[in-house]
Short mmCIF file of N, CA and C in Angstrom, two decimals:
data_model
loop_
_atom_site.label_atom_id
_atom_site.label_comp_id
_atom_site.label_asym_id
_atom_site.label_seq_id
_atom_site.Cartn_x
_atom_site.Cartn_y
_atom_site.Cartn_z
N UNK A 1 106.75 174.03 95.79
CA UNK A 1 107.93 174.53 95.10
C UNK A 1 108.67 173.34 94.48
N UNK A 2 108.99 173.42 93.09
CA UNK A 2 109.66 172.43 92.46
C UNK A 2 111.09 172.54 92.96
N UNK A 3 111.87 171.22 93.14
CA UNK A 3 113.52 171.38 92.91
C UNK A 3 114.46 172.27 92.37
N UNK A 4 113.64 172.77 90.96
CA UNK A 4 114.05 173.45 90.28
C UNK A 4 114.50 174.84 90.86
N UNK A 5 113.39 175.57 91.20
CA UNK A 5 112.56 176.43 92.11
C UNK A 5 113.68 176.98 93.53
N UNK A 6 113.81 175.56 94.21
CA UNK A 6 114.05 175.86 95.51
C UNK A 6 115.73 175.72 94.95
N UNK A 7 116.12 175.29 93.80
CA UNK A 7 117.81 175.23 93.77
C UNK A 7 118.05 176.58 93.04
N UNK A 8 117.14 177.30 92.20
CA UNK A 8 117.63 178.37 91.67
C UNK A 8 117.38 179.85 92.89
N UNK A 9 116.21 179.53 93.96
CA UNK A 9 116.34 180.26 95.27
C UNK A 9 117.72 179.57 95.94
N UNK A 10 117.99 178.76 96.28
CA UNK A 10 119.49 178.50 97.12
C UNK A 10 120.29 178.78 96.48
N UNK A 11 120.36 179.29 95.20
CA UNK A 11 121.96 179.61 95.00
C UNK A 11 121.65 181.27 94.71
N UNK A 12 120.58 181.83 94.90
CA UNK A 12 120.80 183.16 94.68
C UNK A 12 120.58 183.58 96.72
N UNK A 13 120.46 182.68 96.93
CA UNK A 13 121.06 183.01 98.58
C UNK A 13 122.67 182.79 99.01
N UNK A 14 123.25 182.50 97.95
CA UNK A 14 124.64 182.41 98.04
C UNK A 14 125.46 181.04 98.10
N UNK A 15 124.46 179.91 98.01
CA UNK A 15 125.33 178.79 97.87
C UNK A 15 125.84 178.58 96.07
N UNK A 16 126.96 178.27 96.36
CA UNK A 16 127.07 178.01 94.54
C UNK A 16 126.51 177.22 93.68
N UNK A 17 126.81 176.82 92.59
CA UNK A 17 125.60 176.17 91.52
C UNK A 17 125.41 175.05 91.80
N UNK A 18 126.58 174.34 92.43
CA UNK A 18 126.63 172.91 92.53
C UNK A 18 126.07 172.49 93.59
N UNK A 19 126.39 173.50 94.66
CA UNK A 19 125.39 173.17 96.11
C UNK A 19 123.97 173.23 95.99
N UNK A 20 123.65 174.51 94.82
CA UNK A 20 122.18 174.70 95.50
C UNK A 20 121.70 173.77 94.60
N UNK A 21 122.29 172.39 93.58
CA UNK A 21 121.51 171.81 93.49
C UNK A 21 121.20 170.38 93.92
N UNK A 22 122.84 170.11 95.12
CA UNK A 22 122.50 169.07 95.49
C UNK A 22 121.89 169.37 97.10
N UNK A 23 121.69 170.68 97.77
CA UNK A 23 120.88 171.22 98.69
C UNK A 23 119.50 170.71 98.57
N UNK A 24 118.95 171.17 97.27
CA UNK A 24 117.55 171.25 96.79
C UNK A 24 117.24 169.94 96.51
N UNK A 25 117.74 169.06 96.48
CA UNK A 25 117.38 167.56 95.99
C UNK A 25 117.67 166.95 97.61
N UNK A 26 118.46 167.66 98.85
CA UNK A 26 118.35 166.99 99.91
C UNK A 26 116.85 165.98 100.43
N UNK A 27 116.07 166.17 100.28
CA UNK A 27 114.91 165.32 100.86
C UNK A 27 115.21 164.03 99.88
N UNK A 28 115.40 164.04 98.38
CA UNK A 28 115.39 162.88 97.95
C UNK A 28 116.78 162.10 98.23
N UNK A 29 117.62 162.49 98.20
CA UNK A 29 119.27 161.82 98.48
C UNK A 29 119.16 161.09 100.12
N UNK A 30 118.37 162.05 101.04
CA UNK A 30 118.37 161.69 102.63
C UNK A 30 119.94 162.54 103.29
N UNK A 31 120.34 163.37 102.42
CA UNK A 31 121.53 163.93 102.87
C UNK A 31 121.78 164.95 103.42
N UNK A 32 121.50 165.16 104.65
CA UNK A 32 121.72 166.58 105.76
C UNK A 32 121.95 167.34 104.62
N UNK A 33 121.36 168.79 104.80
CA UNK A 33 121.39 169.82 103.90
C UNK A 33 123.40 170.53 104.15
N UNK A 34 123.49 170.36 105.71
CA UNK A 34 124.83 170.81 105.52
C UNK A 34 125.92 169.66 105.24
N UNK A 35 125.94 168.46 105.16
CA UNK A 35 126.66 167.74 104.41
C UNK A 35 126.48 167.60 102.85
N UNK A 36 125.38 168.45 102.49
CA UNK A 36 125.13 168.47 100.93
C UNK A 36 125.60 169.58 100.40
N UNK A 37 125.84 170.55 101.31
CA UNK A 37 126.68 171.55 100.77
C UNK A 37 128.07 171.35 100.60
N UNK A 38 128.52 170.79 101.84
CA UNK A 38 130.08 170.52 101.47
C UNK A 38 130.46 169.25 100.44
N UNK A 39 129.48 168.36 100.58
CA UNK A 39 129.83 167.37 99.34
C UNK A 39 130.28 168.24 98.16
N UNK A 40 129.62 169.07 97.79
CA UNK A 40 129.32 169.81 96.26
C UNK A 40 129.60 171.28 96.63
N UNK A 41 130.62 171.54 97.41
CA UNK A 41 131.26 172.87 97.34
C UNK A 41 132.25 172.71 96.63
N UNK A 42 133.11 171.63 96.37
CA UNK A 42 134.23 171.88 95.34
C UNK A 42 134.01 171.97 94.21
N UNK A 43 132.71 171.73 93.36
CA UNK A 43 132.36 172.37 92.20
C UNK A 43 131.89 173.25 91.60
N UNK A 44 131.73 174.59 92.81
CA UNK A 44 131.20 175.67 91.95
C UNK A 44 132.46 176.40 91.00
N UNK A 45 131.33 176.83 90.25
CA UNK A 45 132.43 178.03 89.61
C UNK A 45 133.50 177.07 88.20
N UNK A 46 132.87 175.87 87.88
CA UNK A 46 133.47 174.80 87.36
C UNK A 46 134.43 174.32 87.62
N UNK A 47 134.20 173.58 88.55
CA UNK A 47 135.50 172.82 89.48
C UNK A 47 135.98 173.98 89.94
N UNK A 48 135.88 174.42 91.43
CA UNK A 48 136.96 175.57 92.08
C UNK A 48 136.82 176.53 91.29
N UNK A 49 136.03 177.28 90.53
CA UNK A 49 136.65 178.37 89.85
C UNK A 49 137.45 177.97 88.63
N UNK A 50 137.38 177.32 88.09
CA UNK A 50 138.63 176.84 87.25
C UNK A 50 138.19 176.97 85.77
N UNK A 51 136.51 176.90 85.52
CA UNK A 51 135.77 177.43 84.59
C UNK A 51 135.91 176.16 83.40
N UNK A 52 135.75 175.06 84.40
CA UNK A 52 135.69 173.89 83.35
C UNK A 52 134.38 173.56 83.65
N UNK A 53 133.79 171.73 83.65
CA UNK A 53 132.53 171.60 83.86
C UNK A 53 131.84 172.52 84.49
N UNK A 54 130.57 173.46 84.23
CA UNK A 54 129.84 174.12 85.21
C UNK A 54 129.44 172.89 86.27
N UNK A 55 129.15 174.00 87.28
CA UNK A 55 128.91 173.12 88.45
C UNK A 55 127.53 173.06 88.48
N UNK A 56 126.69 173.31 88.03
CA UNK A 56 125.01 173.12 88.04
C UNK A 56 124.93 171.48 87.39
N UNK A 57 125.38 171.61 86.50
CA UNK A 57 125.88 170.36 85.67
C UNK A 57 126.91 169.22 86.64
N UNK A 58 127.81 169.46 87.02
CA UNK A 58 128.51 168.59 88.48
C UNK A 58 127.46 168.36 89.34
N UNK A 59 126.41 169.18 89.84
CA UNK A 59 125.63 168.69 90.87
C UNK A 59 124.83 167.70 90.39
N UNK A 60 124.19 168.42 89.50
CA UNK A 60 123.14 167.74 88.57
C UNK A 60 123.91 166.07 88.75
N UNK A 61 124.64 165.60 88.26
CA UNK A 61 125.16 164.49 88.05
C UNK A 61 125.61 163.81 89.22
N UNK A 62 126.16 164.96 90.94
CA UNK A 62 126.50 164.27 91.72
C UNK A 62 125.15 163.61 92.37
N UNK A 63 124.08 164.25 92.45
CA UNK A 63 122.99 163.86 92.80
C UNK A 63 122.09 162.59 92.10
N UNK A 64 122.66 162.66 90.69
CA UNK A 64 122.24 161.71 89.66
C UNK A 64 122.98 160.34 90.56
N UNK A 65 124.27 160.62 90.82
CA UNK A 65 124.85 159.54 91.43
C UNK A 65 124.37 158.85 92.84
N UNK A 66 124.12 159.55 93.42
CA UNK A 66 123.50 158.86 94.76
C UNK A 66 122.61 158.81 94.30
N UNK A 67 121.41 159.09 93.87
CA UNK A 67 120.12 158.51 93.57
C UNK A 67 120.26 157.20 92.61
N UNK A 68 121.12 157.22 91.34
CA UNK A 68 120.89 156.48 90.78
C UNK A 68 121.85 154.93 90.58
N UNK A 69 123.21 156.04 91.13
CA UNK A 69 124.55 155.44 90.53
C UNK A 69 124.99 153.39 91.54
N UNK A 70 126.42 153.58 90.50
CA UNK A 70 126.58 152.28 91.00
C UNK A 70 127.75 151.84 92.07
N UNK A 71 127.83 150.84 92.78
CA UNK A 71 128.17 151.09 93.58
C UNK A 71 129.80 149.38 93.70
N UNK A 72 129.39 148.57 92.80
CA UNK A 72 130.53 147.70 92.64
C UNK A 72 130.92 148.18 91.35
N UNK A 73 132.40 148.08 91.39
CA UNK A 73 133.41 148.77 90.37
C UNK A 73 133.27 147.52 89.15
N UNK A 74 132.96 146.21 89.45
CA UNK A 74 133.15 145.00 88.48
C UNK A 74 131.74 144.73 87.94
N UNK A 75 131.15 145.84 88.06
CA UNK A 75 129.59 145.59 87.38
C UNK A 75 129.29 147.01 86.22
N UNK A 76 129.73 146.12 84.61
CA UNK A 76 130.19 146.97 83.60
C UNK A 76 128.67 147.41 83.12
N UNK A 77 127.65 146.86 83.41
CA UNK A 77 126.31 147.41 83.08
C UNK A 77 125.97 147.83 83.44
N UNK A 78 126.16 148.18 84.62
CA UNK A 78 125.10 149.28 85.91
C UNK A 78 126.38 150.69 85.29
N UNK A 79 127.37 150.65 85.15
CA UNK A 79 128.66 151.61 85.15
C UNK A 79 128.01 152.34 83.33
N UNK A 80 128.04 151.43 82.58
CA UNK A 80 127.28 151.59 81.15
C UNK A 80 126.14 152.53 81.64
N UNK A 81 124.91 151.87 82.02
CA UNK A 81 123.84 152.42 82.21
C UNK A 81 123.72 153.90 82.79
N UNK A 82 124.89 154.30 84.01
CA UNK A 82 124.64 155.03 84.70
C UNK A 82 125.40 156.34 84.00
N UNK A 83 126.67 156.02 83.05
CA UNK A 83 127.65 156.56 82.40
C UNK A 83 126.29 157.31 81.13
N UNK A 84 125.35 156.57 81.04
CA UNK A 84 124.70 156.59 79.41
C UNK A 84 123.57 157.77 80.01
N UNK A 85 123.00 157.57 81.46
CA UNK A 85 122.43 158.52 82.20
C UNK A 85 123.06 159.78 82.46
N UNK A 86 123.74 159.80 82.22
CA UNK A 86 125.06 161.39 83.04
C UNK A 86 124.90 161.87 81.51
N UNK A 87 125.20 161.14 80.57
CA UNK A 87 125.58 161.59 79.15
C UNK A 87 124.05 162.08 78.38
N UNK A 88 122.65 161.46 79.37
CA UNK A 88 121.64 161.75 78.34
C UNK A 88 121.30 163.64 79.58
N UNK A 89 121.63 163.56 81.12
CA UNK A 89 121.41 164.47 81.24
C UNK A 89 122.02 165.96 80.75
N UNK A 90 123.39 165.59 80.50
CA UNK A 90 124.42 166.48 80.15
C UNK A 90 124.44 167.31 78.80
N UNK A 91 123.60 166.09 77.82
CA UNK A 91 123.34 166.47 76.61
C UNK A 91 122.00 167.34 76.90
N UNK A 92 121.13 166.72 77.46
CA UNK A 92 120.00 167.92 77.42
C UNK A 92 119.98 169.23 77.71
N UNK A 93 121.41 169.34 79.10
CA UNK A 93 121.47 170.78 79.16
C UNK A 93 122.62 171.19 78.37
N UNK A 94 123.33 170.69 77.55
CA UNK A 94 124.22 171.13 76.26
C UNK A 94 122.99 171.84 75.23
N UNK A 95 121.93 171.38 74.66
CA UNK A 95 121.15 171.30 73.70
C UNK A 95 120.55 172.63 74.09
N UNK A 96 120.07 173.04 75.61
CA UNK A 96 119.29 174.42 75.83
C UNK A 96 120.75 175.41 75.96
N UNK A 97 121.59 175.34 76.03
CA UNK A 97 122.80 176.20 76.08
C UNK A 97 124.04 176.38 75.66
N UNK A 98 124.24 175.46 74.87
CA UNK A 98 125.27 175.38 73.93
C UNK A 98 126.80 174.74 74.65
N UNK A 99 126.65 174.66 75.82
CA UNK A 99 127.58 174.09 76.42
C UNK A 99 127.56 173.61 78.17
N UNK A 100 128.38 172.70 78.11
CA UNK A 100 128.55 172.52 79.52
C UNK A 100 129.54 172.97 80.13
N UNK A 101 130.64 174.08 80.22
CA UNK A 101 131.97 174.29 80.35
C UNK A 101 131.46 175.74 80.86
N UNK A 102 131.88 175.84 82.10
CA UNK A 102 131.70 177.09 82.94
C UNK A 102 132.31 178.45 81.93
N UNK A 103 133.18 178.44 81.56
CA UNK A 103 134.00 179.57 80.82
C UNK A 103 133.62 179.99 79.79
N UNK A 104 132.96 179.06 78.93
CA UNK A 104 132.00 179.16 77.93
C UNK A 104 130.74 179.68 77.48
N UNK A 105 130.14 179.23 79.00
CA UNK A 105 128.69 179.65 79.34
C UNK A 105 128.85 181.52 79.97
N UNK A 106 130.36 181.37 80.71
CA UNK A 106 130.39 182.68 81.04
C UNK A 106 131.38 183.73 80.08
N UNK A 107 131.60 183.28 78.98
CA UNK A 107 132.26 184.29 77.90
C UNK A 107 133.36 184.52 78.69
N UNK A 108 134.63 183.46 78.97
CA UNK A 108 135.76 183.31 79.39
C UNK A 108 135.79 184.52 80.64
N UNK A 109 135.18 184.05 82.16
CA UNK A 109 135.41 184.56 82.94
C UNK A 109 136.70 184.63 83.45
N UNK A 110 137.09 185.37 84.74
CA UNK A 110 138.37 185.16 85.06
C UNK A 110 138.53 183.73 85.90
N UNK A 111 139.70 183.00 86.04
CA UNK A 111 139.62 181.47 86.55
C UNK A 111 141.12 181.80 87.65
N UNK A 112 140.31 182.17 89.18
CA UNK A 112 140.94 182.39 90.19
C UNK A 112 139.78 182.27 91.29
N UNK A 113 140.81 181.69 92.98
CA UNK A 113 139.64 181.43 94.00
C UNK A 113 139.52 182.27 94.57
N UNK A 114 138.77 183.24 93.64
CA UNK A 114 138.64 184.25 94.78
C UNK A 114 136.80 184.47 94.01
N UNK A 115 136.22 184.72 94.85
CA UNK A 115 134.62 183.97 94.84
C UNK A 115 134.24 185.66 94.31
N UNK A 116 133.58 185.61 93.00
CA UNK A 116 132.64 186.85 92.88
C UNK A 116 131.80 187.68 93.76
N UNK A 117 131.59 188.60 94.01
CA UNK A 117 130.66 189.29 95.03
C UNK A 117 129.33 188.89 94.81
N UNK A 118 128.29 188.37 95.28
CA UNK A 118 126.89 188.13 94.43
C UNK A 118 125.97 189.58 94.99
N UNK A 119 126.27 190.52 94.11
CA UNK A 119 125.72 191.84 94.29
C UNK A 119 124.53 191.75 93.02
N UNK A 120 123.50 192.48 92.88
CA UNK A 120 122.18 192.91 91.85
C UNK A 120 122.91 192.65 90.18
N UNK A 121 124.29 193.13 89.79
CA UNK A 121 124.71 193.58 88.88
C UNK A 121 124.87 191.67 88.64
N UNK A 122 125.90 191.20 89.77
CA UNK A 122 126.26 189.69 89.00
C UNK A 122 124.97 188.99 88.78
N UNK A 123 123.70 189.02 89.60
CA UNK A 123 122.85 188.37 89.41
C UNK A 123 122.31 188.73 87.75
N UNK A 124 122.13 190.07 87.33
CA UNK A 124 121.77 190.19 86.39
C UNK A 124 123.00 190.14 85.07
N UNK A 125 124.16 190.22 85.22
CA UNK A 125 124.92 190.28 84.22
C UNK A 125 125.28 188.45 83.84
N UNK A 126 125.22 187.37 85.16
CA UNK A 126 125.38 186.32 84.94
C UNK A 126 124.04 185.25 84.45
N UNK A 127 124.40 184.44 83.66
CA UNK A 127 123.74 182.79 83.75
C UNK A 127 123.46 181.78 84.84
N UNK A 128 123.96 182.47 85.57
CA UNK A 128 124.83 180.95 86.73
C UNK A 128 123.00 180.74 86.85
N UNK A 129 122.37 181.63 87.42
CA UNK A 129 120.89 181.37 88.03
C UNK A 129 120.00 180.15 87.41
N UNK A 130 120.06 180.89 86.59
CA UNK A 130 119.36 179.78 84.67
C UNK A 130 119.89 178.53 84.58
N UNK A 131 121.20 178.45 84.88
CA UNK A 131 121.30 177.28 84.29
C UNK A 131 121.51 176.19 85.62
N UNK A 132 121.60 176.84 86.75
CA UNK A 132 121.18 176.30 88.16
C UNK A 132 119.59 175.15 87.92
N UNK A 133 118.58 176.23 87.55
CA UNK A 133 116.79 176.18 87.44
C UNK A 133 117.16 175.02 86.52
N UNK A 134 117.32 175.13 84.85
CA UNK A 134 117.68 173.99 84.20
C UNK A 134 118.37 172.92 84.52
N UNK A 135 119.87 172.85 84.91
CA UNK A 135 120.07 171.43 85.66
C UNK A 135 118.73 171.11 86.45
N UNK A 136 118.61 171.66 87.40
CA UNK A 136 117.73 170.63 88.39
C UNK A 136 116.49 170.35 87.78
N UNK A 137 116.04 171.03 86.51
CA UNK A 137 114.74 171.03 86.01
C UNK A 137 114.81 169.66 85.18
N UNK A 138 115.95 169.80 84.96
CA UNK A 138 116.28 168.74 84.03
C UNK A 138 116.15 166.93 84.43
N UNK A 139 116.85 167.38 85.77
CA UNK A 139 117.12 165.84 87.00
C UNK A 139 115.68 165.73 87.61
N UNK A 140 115.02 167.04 87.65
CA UNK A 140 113.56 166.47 88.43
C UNK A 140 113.08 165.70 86.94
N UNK A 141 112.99 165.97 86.00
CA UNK A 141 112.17 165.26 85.05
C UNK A 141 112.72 164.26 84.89
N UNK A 142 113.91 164.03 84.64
CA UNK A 142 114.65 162.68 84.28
C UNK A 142 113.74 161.82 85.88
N UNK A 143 113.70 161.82 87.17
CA UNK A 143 113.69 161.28 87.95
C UNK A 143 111.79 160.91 87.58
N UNK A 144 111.18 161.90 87.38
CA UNK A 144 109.95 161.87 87.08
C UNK A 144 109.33 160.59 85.97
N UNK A 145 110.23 159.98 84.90
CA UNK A 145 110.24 159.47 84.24
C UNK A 145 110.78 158.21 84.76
N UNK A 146 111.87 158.15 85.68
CA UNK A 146 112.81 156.72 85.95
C UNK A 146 112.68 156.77 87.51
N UNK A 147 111.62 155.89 88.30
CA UNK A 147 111.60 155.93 89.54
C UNK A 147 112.55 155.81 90.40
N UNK A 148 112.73 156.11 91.42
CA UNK A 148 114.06 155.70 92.31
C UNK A 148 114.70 154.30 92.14
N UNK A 149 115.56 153.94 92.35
CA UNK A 149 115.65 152.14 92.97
C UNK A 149 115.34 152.16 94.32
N UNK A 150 114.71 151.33 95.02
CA UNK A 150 114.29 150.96 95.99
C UNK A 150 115.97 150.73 96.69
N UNK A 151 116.06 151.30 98.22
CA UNK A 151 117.24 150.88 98.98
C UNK A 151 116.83 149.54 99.87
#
């Protein structure tokens, strides 16, 4: 089962977009599956519900960060490099969907914390699933192409 695969199954088991895709990348991060949920529970629903960045896209990138990111604040090339990485994944899933902005993708949902029911109807009336599969489809290939750094 690809990343892809196992993050668009974890979030139709009920974790949100952002979890099930830094869940599904747990073996590569080394990050307990239940500390990978709460890392990346405050971004479903685009940030909290708030219907800004989608959170498939937040994960996508928080995971980009521990795998890839940098870690001294006075090192402007690794910060460049890693900034230029977030921006080439972000654009790729802009390019298959026209946007990265939760509210957008969902034709101005309502923006309150109170968590949708995930009943047959939201699965089929929403995106969230799709664009779950794409982020991570996106980060497995990017990773496929740019090996880890060695810890």
């Amino acid at each position: 089962m690809t990343h892809a695969e196992k993050a668009k199954e974890l979030f139709q088991q009920g974790y949100n977009c952002s979890q099930a895709i830094a869940v599904a990348f747990a073996d590569l991060t080394e990050i307990p599956v239940e500390a990978s949920a709460r890392m990346a529970s405050s971004f479903g629903g685009g940030l909290g519900r708030m219907r800004e960045i989608c959170g498939a896209v937040s994960g996508m990138c928080l995971v980009a960060g521990i795998l890839y990111g940098y870690d001294d604040p006075e090192d402007g090339s690794a910060k460049k490099e890693h900034y230029a990485r977030v921006q080439e994944m972000a654009g790729a899933f802009r390019a298959e969907t026209g946007s990265i902005i939760c509210r957008e993708l969902l034709t101005n949902p309502k923006s309150d914390p109170n968590p949708t029911p995930r009943t047959e109807e939201f699965y089929q009336k929403r995106p969230c699933a799709d664009c779950v599969y794409l982020a991570a489809e996106i980060l497995e290939n990017y990773i496929a192409r740019h090996p880890l750094p060695q810890k």
